[in-house]
């Protein structure tokens, strides 16, 4: 095989692999169950957490979502916002360590919320809103382990917690970062009532922008690879002449 042909083949292979990696990364990033906002201040009060559940199956619908709230660092005063087509079941558990508040000592807290009765189809997602009275002050993050059940019986367990310095696990649990009180980066005073329609639109626009950005990046990488191949071809022909 000639040097020119070998160079062209290598350039084409690198271009294809890089572009494929970009597109795969975009698909994987969009498939995770996540919690929004991504951070709150420690001890924040009267806020809302939104659990976004995308459907990642082409031939089945999501029919059940179970979110487990940590009880070692409990979220107090949990209330579930109604969601059309879905029925929410709230489970409370006794706390091993009661929490003292200005209103008294709390001995139990919500440990699980299960949504059933609805359906999330292929290429769709659903937002589930949960209001809280107060977040804990004694931890840096909260992991909300989640089970996603499909109409064909498949259960995806979003329960893996990333360790410091490690890459994101395959099935990460939705995780809320808790920052120091007064940190400007924390959404410490989000209103309890908000417009779901606006939230969905903004998030969809953000996802579209991310996908477009990744797609453009893949095209740029491809163009660079083809340009490199053309340069190698011209240089080789010039050397032969």
PDB file of C-alpha atoms in Angstrom:
ATOM      1  CA  UNK A   1       0.000   0.000   0.000  1.00  0.00           C
ATOM      2  CA  UNK A   2       1.377   3.439  -0.946  1.00  0.00           C
ATOM      3  CA  UNK A   3       2.326   6.004   1.686  1.00  0.00           C
ATOM      4  CA  UNK A   4      -0.329   8.380   0.380  1.00  0.00           C
ATOM      5  CA  UNK A   5      -3.111   5.828   0.581  1.00  0.00           C
ATOM      6  CA  UNK A   6      -2.004   4.746   4.073  1.00  0.00           C
ATOM      7  CA  UNK A   7      -2.015   8.355   5.290  1.00  0.00           C
ATOM      8  CA  UNK A   8      -5.484   8.936   3.881  1.00  0.00           C
ATOM      9  CA  UNK A   9      -6.812   5.771   5.507  1.00  0.00           C
ATOM     10  CA  UNK A  10      -5.345   6.687   8.899  1.00  0.00           C
ATOM     11  CA  UNK A  11      -6.748  10.195   8.732  1.00  0.00           C
ATOM     12  CA  UNK A  12     -10.190   8.893   7.800  1.00  0.00           C
ATOM     13  CA  UNK A  13     -10.119   6.362  10.653  1.00  0.00           C
ATOM     14  CA  UNK A  14      -9.131   8.945  13.252  1.00  0.00           C
ATOM     15  CA  UNK A  15     -11.792  11.335  11.978  1.00  0.00           C
ATOM     16  CA  UNK A  16     -14.532   8.691  12.133  1.00  0.00           C
ATOM     17  CA  UNK A  17     -13.574   7.502  15.609  1.00  0.00           C
ATOM     18  CA  UNK A  18     -13.362  11.015  17.027  1.00  0.00           C
ATOM     19  CA  UNK A  19     -16.689  12.104  15.549  1.00  0.00           C
ATOM     20  CA  UNK A  20     -18.349   8.918  16.821  1.00  0.00           C
ATOM     21  CA  UNK A  21     -16.970   9.488  20.326  1.00  0.00           C
ATOM     22  CA  UNK A  22     -18.370  13.012  20.391  1.00  0.00           C
ATOM     23  CA  UNK A  23     -21.838  11.857  19.357  1.00  0.00           C
ATOM     24  CA  UNK A  24     -21.841   8.909  21.782  1.00  0.00           C
ATOM     25  CA  UNK A  25     -20.793  11.199  24.620  1.00  0.00           C
ATOM     26  CA  UNK A  26     -23.693  13.509  23.807  1.00  0.00           C
ATOM     27  CA  UNK A  27     -26.173  10.617  23.947  1.00  0.00           C
ATOM     28  CA  UNK A  28     -24.842   9.217  27.226  1.00  0.00           C
ATOM     29  CA  UNK A  29     -24.831  12.614  28.935  1.00  0.00           C
ATOM     30  CA  UNK A  30     -28.469  13.164  28.034  1.00  0.00           C
ATOM     31  CA  UNK A  31     -29.662   9.777  29.355  1.00  0.00           C
ATOM     32  CA  UNK A  32     -28.898  10.170  33.071  1.00  0.00           C
ATOM     33  CA  UNK A  33     -31.504  10.827  35.725  1.00  0.00           C
ATOM     34  CA  UNK A  34     -30.509  14.169  37.272  1.00  0.00           C
ATOM     35  CA  UNK A  35     -31.543  16.588  40.013  1.00  0.00           C
ATOM     36  CA  UNK A  36     -31.897  20.336  39.466  1.00  0.00           C
ATOM     37  CA  UNK A  37     -30.558  22.740  40.489  1.00  0.00           C
ATOM     38  CA  UNK A  38     -27.165  21.095  40.837  1.00  0.00           C
ATOM     39  CA  UNK A  39     -26.374  22.885  44.110  1.00  0.00           C
ATOM     40  CA  UNK A  40     -27.921  24.565  47.123  1.00  0.00           C
ATOM     41  CA  UNK A  41     -26.491  26.194  50.217  1.00  0.00           C
ATOM     42  CA  UNK A  42     -26.204  24.050  53.320  1.00  0.00           C
ATOM     43  CA  UNK A  43     -29.280  24.449  55.483  1.00  0.00           C
ATOM     44  CA  UNK A  44     -31.238  26.120  52.667  1.00  0.00           C
ATOM     45  CA  UNK A  45     -34.955  26.468  53.362  1.00  0.00           C
ATOM     46  CA  UNK A  46     -38.163  26.531  51.321  1.00  0.00           C
ATOM     47  CA  UNK A  47     -36.804  25.344  47.993  1.00  0.00           C
ATOM     48  CA  UNK A  48     -37.631  22.932  45.196  1.00  0.00           C
ATOM     49  CA  UNK A  49     -35.722  19.955  43.791  1.00  0.00           C
ATOM     50  CA  UNK A  50     -36.595  18.762  40.293  1.00  0.00           C
ATOM     51  CA  UNK A  51     -35.804  15.180  39.309  1.00  0.00           C
ATOM     52  CA  UNK A  52     -35.486  14.891  35.531  1.00  0.00           C
ATOM     53  CA  UNK A  53     -36.103  11.395  34.163  1.00  0.00           C
ATOM     54  CA  UNK A  54     -35.343  10.804  30.456  1.00  0.00           C
ATOM     55  CA  UNK A  55     -36.478   7.683  28.625  1.00  0.00           C
ATOM     56  CA  UNK A  56     -33.460   5.945  27.087  1.00  0.00           C
ATOM     57  CA  UNK A  57     -35.239   2.949  25.554  1.00  0.00           C
ATOM     58  CA  UNK A  58     -36.518   2.892  21.957  1.00  0.00           C
ATOM     59  CA  UNK A  59     -39.090   0.133  22.425  1.00  0.00           C
ATOM     60  CA  UNK A  60     -40.331   0.653  26.000  1.00  0.00           C
ATOM     61  CA  UNK A  61     -41.780   3.432  28.147  1.00  0.00           C
ATOM     62  CA  UNK A  62     -40.828   4.439  31.677  1.00  0.00           C
ATOM     63  CA  UNK A  63     -43.757   3.518  33.929  1.00  0.00           C
ATOM     64  CA  UNK A  64     -42.330   3.808  37.449  1.00  0.00           C
ATOM     65  CA  UNK A  65     -39.797   6.074  39.153  1.00  0.00           C
ATOM     66  CA  UNK A  66     -38.525   5.536  42.697  1.00  0.00           C
ATOM     67  CA  UNK A  67     -36.371   8.198  44.346  1.00  0.00           C
ATOM     68  CA  UNK A  68     -34.703   7.374  47.676  1.00  0.00           C
ATOM     69  CA  UNK A  69     -33.901  10.262  49.989  1.00  0.00           C
ATOM     70  CA  UNK A  70     -30.988   9.867  52.397  1.00  0.00           C
ATOM     71  CA  UNK A  71     -31.939   9.465  56.065  1.00  0.00           C
ATOM     72  CA  UNK A  72     -28.445   9.848  57.497  1.00  0.00           C
ATOM     73  CA  UNK A  73     -28.638  13.481  56.334  1.00  0.00           C
ATOM     74  CA  UNK A  74     -32.415  13.920  56.039  1.00  0.00           C
ATOM     75  CA  UNK A  75     -34.288  16.425  53.926  1.00  0.00           C
ATOM     76  CA  UNK A  76     -36.988  17.955  56.125  1.00  0.00           C
ATOM     77  CA  UNK A  77     -40.502  19.097  55.263  1.00  0.00           C
ATOM     78  CA  UNK A  78     -40.791  17.245  51.939  1.00  0.00           C
ATOM     79  CA  UNK A  79     -43.883  17.880  49.816  1.00  0.00           C
ATOM     80  CA  UNK A  80     -44.546  16.366  46.375  1.00  0.00           C
ATOM     81  CA  UNK A  81     -45.936  18.508  43.564  1.00  0.00           C
ATOM     82  CA  UNK A  82     -48.777  16.852  41.605  1.00  0.00           C
ATOM     83  CA  UNK A  83     -47.831  15.617  38.132  1.00  0.00           C
ATOM     84  CA  UNK A  84     -50.535  14.994  35.549  1.00  0.00           C
ATOM     85  CA  UNK A  85     -51.016  11.286  34.902  1.00  0.00           C
ATOM     86  CA  UNK A  86     -48.809  10.210  37.808  1.00  0.00           C
ATOM     87  CA  UNK A  87     -49.610   9.110  41.350  1.00  0.00           C
ATOM     88  CA  UNK A  88     -47.002   9.732  44.045  1.00  0.00           C
ATOM     89  CA  UNK A  89     -46.562   7.513  47.089  1.00  0.00           C
ATOM     90  CA  UNK A  90     -44.509   9.006  49.922  1.00  0.00           C
ATOM     91  CA  UNK A  91     -42.785   6.744  52.463  1.00  0.00           C
ATOM     92  CA  UNK A  92     -41.380   8.032  55.755  1.00  0.00           C
ATOM     93  CA  UNK A  93     -38.849   6.370  58.044  1.00  0.00           C
ATOM     94  CA  UNK A  94     -37.702   6.808  61.637  1.00  0.00           C
ATOM     95  CA  UNK A  95     -34.406   8.647  61.894  1.00  0.00           C
ATOM     96  CA  UNK A  96     -31.530   6.998  63.741  1.00  0.00           C
ATOM     97  CA  UNK A  97     -30.471  10.451  64.856  1.00  0.00           C
ATOM     98  CA  UNK A  98     -33.360  12.899  65.446  1.00  0.00           C
ATOM     99  CA  UNK A  99     -32.900  16.424  64.110  1.00  0.00           C
ATOM    100  CA  UNK A 100     -33.407  19.414  66.389  1.00  0.00           C
ATOM    101  CA  UNK A 101     -35.067  22.440  64.787  1.00  0.00           C
ATOM    102  CA  UNK A 102     -36.552  25.723  65.978  1.00  0.00           C
ATOM    103  CA  UNK A 103     -39.966  24.072  65.780  1.00  0.00           C
ATOM    104  CA  UNK A 104     -38.978  21.025  67.804  1.00  0.00           C
ATOM    105  CA  UNK A 105     -37.248  17.665  67.331  1.00  0.00           C
ATOM    106  CA  UNK A 106     -37.863  15.761  64.091  1.00  0.00           C
ATOM    107  CA  UNK A 107     -37.896  11.986  64.534  1.00  0.00           C
ATOM    108  CA  UNK A 108     -38.947  10.837  61.057  1.00  0.00           C
ATOM    109  CA  UNK A 109     -38.472  12.036  57.479  1.00  0.00           C
ATOM    110  CA  UNK A 110     -39.366  11.087  53.920  1.00  0.00           C
ATOM    111  CA  UNK A 111     -37.140   8.242  52.726  1.00  0.00           C
ATOM    112  CA  UNK A 112     -38.763   7.301  49.406  1.00  0.00           C
ATOM    113  CA  UNK A 113     -41.041   8.770  46.757  1.00  0.00           C
ATOM    114  CA  UNK A 114     -42.547   6.476  44.124  1.00  0.00           C
ATOM    115  CA  UNK A 115     -44.337   7.741  41.018  1.00  0.00           C
ATOM    116  CA  UNK A 116     -46.554   5.338  39.055  1.00  0.00           C
ATOM    117  CA  UNK A 117     -49.470   5.445  36.625  1.00  0.00           C
ATOM    118  CA  UNK A 118     -47.861   7.676  34.025  1.00  0.00           C
ATOM    119  CA  UNK A 119     -45.709   7.011  30.985  1.00  0.00           C
ATOM    120  CA  UNK A 120     -42.524   8.513  29.555  1.00  0.00           C
ATOM    121  CA  UNK A 121     -42.185   7.537  25.902  1.00  0.00           C
ATOM    122  CA  UNK A 122     -39.116   7.102  23.722  1.00  0.00           C
ATOM    123  CA  UNK A 123     -37.277  10.376  23.189  1.00  0.00           C
ATOM    124  CA  UNK A 124     -39.182  12.065  26.021  1.00  0.00           C
ATOM    125  CA  UNK A 125     -38.495  13.064  29.624  1.00  0.00           C
ATOM    126  CA  UNK A 126     -40.508  14.004  32.697  1.00  0.00           C
ATOM    127  CA  UNK A 127     -39.776  16.454  35.522  1.00  0.00           C
ATOM    128  CA  UNK A 128     -40.859  15.525  39.057  1.00  0.00           C
ATOM    129  CA  UNK A 129     -40.880  18.438  41.522  1.00  0.00           C
ATOM    130  CA  UNK A 130     -40.291  18.003  45.248  1.00  0.00           C
ATOM    131  CA  UNK A 131     -40.466  20.929  47.682  1.00  0.00           C
ATOM    132  CA  UNK A 132     -38.459  20.880  50.896  1.00  0.00           C
ATOM    133  CA  UNK A 133     -38.533  22.794  54.161  1.00  0.00           C
ATOM    134  CA  UNK A 134     -34.847  22.520  54.999  1.00  0.00           C
ATOM    135  CA  UNK A 135     -31.689  20.846  53.701  1.00  0.00           C
ATOM    136  CA  UNK A 136     -29.062  19.392  56.056  1.00  0.00           C
ATOM    137  CA  UNK A 137     -26.063  21.437  57.159  1.00  0.00           C
ATOM    138  CA  UNK A 138     -23.668  18.603  58.038  1.00  0.00           C
ATOM    139  CA  UNK A 139     -22.742  17.208  54.607  1.00  0.00           C
ATOM    140  CA  UNK A 140     -21.287  18.411  51.307  1.00  0.00           C
ATOM    141  CA  UNK A 141     -23.638  16.506  49.005  1.00  0.00           C
ATOM    142  CA  UNK A 142     -26.795  14.440  48.875  1.00  0.00           C
ATOM    143  CA  UNK A 143     -27.139  11.384  46.620  1.00  0.00           C
ATOM    144  CA  UNK A 144     -30.705  10.474  45.651  1.00  0.00           C
ATOM    145  CA  UNK A 145     -30.536   6.860  44.504  1.00  0.00           C
ATOM    146  CA  UNK A 146     -33.184   6.227  41.854  1.00  0.00           C
ATOM    147  CA  UNK A 147     -34.781   3.193  40.210  1.00  0.00           C
ATOM    148  CA  UNK A 148     -36.327   3.592  36.752  1.00  0.00           C
ATOM    149  CA  UNK A 149     -38.717   0.834  35.647  1.00  0.00           C
ATOM    150  CA  UNK A 150     -39.740   0.278  32.017  1.00  0.00           C
ATOM    151  CA  UNK A 151     -42.874  -1.235  30.521  1.00  0.00           C
ATOM    152  CA  UNK A 152     -40.916  -4.319  29.431  1.00  0.00           C
ATOM    153  CA  UNK A 153     -39.834  -5.022  33.023  1.00  0.00           C
ATOM    154  CA  UNK A 154     -36.317  -3.626  32.752  1.00  0.00           C
ATOM    155  CA  UNK A 155     -35.104  -1.724  35.823  1.00  0.00           C
ATOM    156  CA  UNK A 156     -32.233   0.765  35.574  1.00  0.00           C
ATOM    157  CA  UNK A 157     -30.575   1.419  38.927  1.00  0.00           C
ATOM    158  CA  UNK A 158     -29.211   4.974  39.135  1.00  0.00           C
ATOM    159  CA  UNK A 159     -27.417   4.326  42.424  1.00  0.00           C
ATOM    160  CA  UNK A 160     -23.676   4.647  41.841  1.00  0.00           C
ATOM    161  CA  UNK A 161     -21.861   7.447  43.664  1.00  0.00           C
ATOM    162  CA  UNK A 162     -18.755   8.986  42.109  1.00  0.00           C
ATOM    163  CA  UNK A 163     -15.637   9.053  44.253  1.00  0.00           C
ATOM    164  CA  UNK A 164     -13.438  12.138  44.395  1.00  0.00           C
ATOM    165  CA  UNK A 165     -11.101  12.220  41.407  1.00  0.00           C
ATOM    166  CA  UNK A 166     -12.786   9.283  39.644  1.00  0.00           C
ATOM    167  CA  UNK A 167     -14.646   9.375  36.354  1.00  0.00           C
ATOM    168  CA  UNK A 168     -18.433   9.491  36.394  1.00  0.00           C
ATOM    169  CA  UNK A 169     -19.867   5.982  36.963  1.00  0.00           C
ATOM    170  CA  UNK A 170     -22.023   4.264  34.360  1.00  0.00           C
ATOM    171  CA  UNK A 171     -25.250   4.676  36.336  1.00  0.00           C
ATOM    172  CA  UNK A 172     -24.696   7.705  38.591  1.00  0.00           C
ATOM    173  CA  UNK A 173     -27.178   8.616  41.299  1.00  0.00           C
ATOM    174  CA  UNK A 174     -28.635  12.127  41.004  1.00  0.00           C
ATOM    175  CA  UNK A 175     -26.418  14.191  43.310  1.00  0.00           C
ATOM    176  CA  UNK A 176     -27.008  17.595  44.873  1.00  0.00           C
ATOM    177  CA  UNK A 177     -23.941  19.590  45.931  1.00  0.00           C
ATOM    178  CA  UNK A 178     -24.261  21.503  49.189  1.00  0.00           C
ATOM    179  CA  UNK A 179     -22.106  24.614  49.447  1.00  0.00           C
ATOM    180  CA  UNK A 180     -21.108  26.861  52.328  1.00  0.00           C
ATOM    181  CA  UNK A 181     -23.826  29.256  53.447  1.00  0.00           C
ATOM    182  CA  UNK A 182     -23.629  32.501  51.506  1.00  0.00           C
ATOM    183  CA  UNK A 183     -21.779  30.935  48.557  1.00  0.00           C
ATOM    184  CA  UNK A 184     -22.865  32.888  45.496  1.00  0.00           C
ATOM    185  CA  UNK A 185     -22.835  29.704  43.416  1.00  0.00           C
ATOM    186  CA  UNK A 186     -25.555  28.099  45.555  1.00  0.00           C
ATOM    187  CA  UNK A 187     -29.233  28.413  44.763  1.00  0.00           C
ATOM    188  CA  UNK A 188     -30.079  28.781  48.433  1.00  0.00           C
ATOM    189  CA  UNK A 189     -33.379  30.613  48.168  1.00  0.00           C
ATOM    190  CA  UNK A 190     -35.173  29.117  45.179  1.00  0.00           C
ATOM    191  CA  UNK A 191     -38.936  29.753  45.419  1.00  0.00           C
ATOM    192  CA  UNK A 192     -41.130  26.828  46.350  1.00  0.00           C
ATOM    193  CA  UNK A 193     -43.577  27.608  43.555  1.00  0.00           C
ATOM    194  CA  UNK A 194     -42.319  27.785  39.963  1.00  0.00           C
ATOM    195  CA  UNK A 195     -43.507  27.337  36.400  1.00  0.00           C
ATOM    196  CA  UNK A 196     -42.850  23.801  35.169  1.00  0.00           C
ATOM    197  CA  UNK A 197     -43.456  24.853  31.586  1.00  0.00           C
ATOM    198  CA  UNK A 198     -40.715  27.496  31.749  1.00  0.00           C
ATOM    199  CA  UNK A 199     -38.361  25.027  33.418  1.00  0.00           C
ATOM    200  CA  UNK A 200     -38.949  22.396  30.754  1.00  0.00           C
ATOM    201  CA  UNK A 201     -38.484  24.910  27.932  1.00  0.00           C
ATOM    202  CA  UNK A 202     -35.259  26.312  29.369  1.00  0.00           C
ATOM    203  CA  UNK A 203     -33.848  22.845  29.990  1.00  0.00           C
ATOM    204  CA  UNK A 204     -34.807  21.660  26.521  1.00  0.00           C
ATOM    205  CA  UNK A 205     -33.132  24.706  24.988  1.00  0.00           C
ATOM    206  CA  UNK A 206     -30.037  24.010  27.055  1.00  0.00           C
ATOM    207  CA  UNK A 207     -29.974  20.365  25.945  1.00  0.00           C
ATOM    208  CA  UNK A 208     -30.436  21.385  22.312  1.00  0.00           C
ATOM    209  CA  UNK A 209     -27.592  23.895  22.587  1.00  0.00           C
ATOM    210  CA  UNK A 210     -25.324  21.257  24.104  1.00  0.00           C
ATOM    211  CA  UNK A 211     -26.188  18.739  21.392  1.00  0.00           C
ATOM    212  CA  UNK A 212     -25.623  21.328  18.652  1.00  0.00           C
ATOM    213  CA  UNK A 213     -22.303  22.295  20.213  1.00  0.00           C
ATOM    214  CA  UNK A 214     -21.140  18.692  20.340  1.00  0.00           C
ATOM    215  CA  UNK A 215     -22.326  18.116  16.776  1.00  0.00           C
ATOM    216  CA  UNK A 216     -20.425  21.155  15.529  1.00  0.00           C
ATOM    217  CA  UNK A 217     -17.351  19.985  17.414  1.00  0.00           C
ATOM    218  CA  UNK A 218     -17.586  16.627  15.652  1.00  0.00           C
ATOM    219  CA  UNK A 219     -17.844  18.316  12.238  1.00  0.00           C
ATOM    220  CA  UNK A 220     -14.836  20.510  13.019  1.00  0.00           C
ATOM    221  CA  UNK A 221     -12.814  17.468  14.044  1.00  0.00           C
ATOM    222  CA  UNK A 222     -13.834  15.747  10.817  1.00  0.00           C
ATOM    223  CA  UNK A 223     -12.844  18.760   8.734  1.00  0.00           C
ATOM    224  CA  UNK A 224      -9.445  18.906  10.453  1.00  0.00           C
ATOM    225  CA  UNK A 225      -8.892  15.211   9.775  1.00  0.00           C
ATOM    226  CA  UNK A 226      -9.762  15.541   6.087  1.00  0.00           C
ATOM    227  CA  UNK A 227      -7.564  18.632   5.765  1.00  0.00           C
ATOM    228  CA  UNK A 228      -4.664  16.728   7.289  1.00  0.00           C
ATOM    229  CA  UNK A 229      -5.206  13.886   4.844  1.00  0.00           C
ATOM    230  CA  UNK A 230      -5.279  16.288   1.889  1.00  0.00           C
ATOM    231  CA  UNK A 231      -2.101  17.982   3.078  1.00  0.00           C
ATOM    232  CA  UNK A 232      -0.336  14.623   3.378  1.00  0.00           C
ATOM    233  CA  UNK A 233      -1.506  13.660  -0.113  1.00  0.00           C
ATOM    234  CA  UNK A 234      -0.266  16.901  -1.688  1.00  0.00           C
ATOM    235  CA  UNK A 235       3.055  16.761   0.140  1.00  0.00           C
ATOM    236  CA  UNK A 236       3.642  13.162  -0.920  1.00  0.00           C
ATOM    237  CA  UNK A 237       2.881  13.923  -4.595  1.00  0.00           C
ATOM    238  CA  UNK A 238       5.169  16.948  -4.431  1.00  0.00           C
ATOM    239  CA  UNK A 239       8.002  14.872  -3.031  1.00  0.00           C
ATOM    240  CA  UNK A 240       7.578  12.318  -5.824  1.00  0.00           C
ATOM    241  CA  UNK A 241       7.643  15.058  -8.489  1.00  0.00           C
TER     242      UNK A 241
END
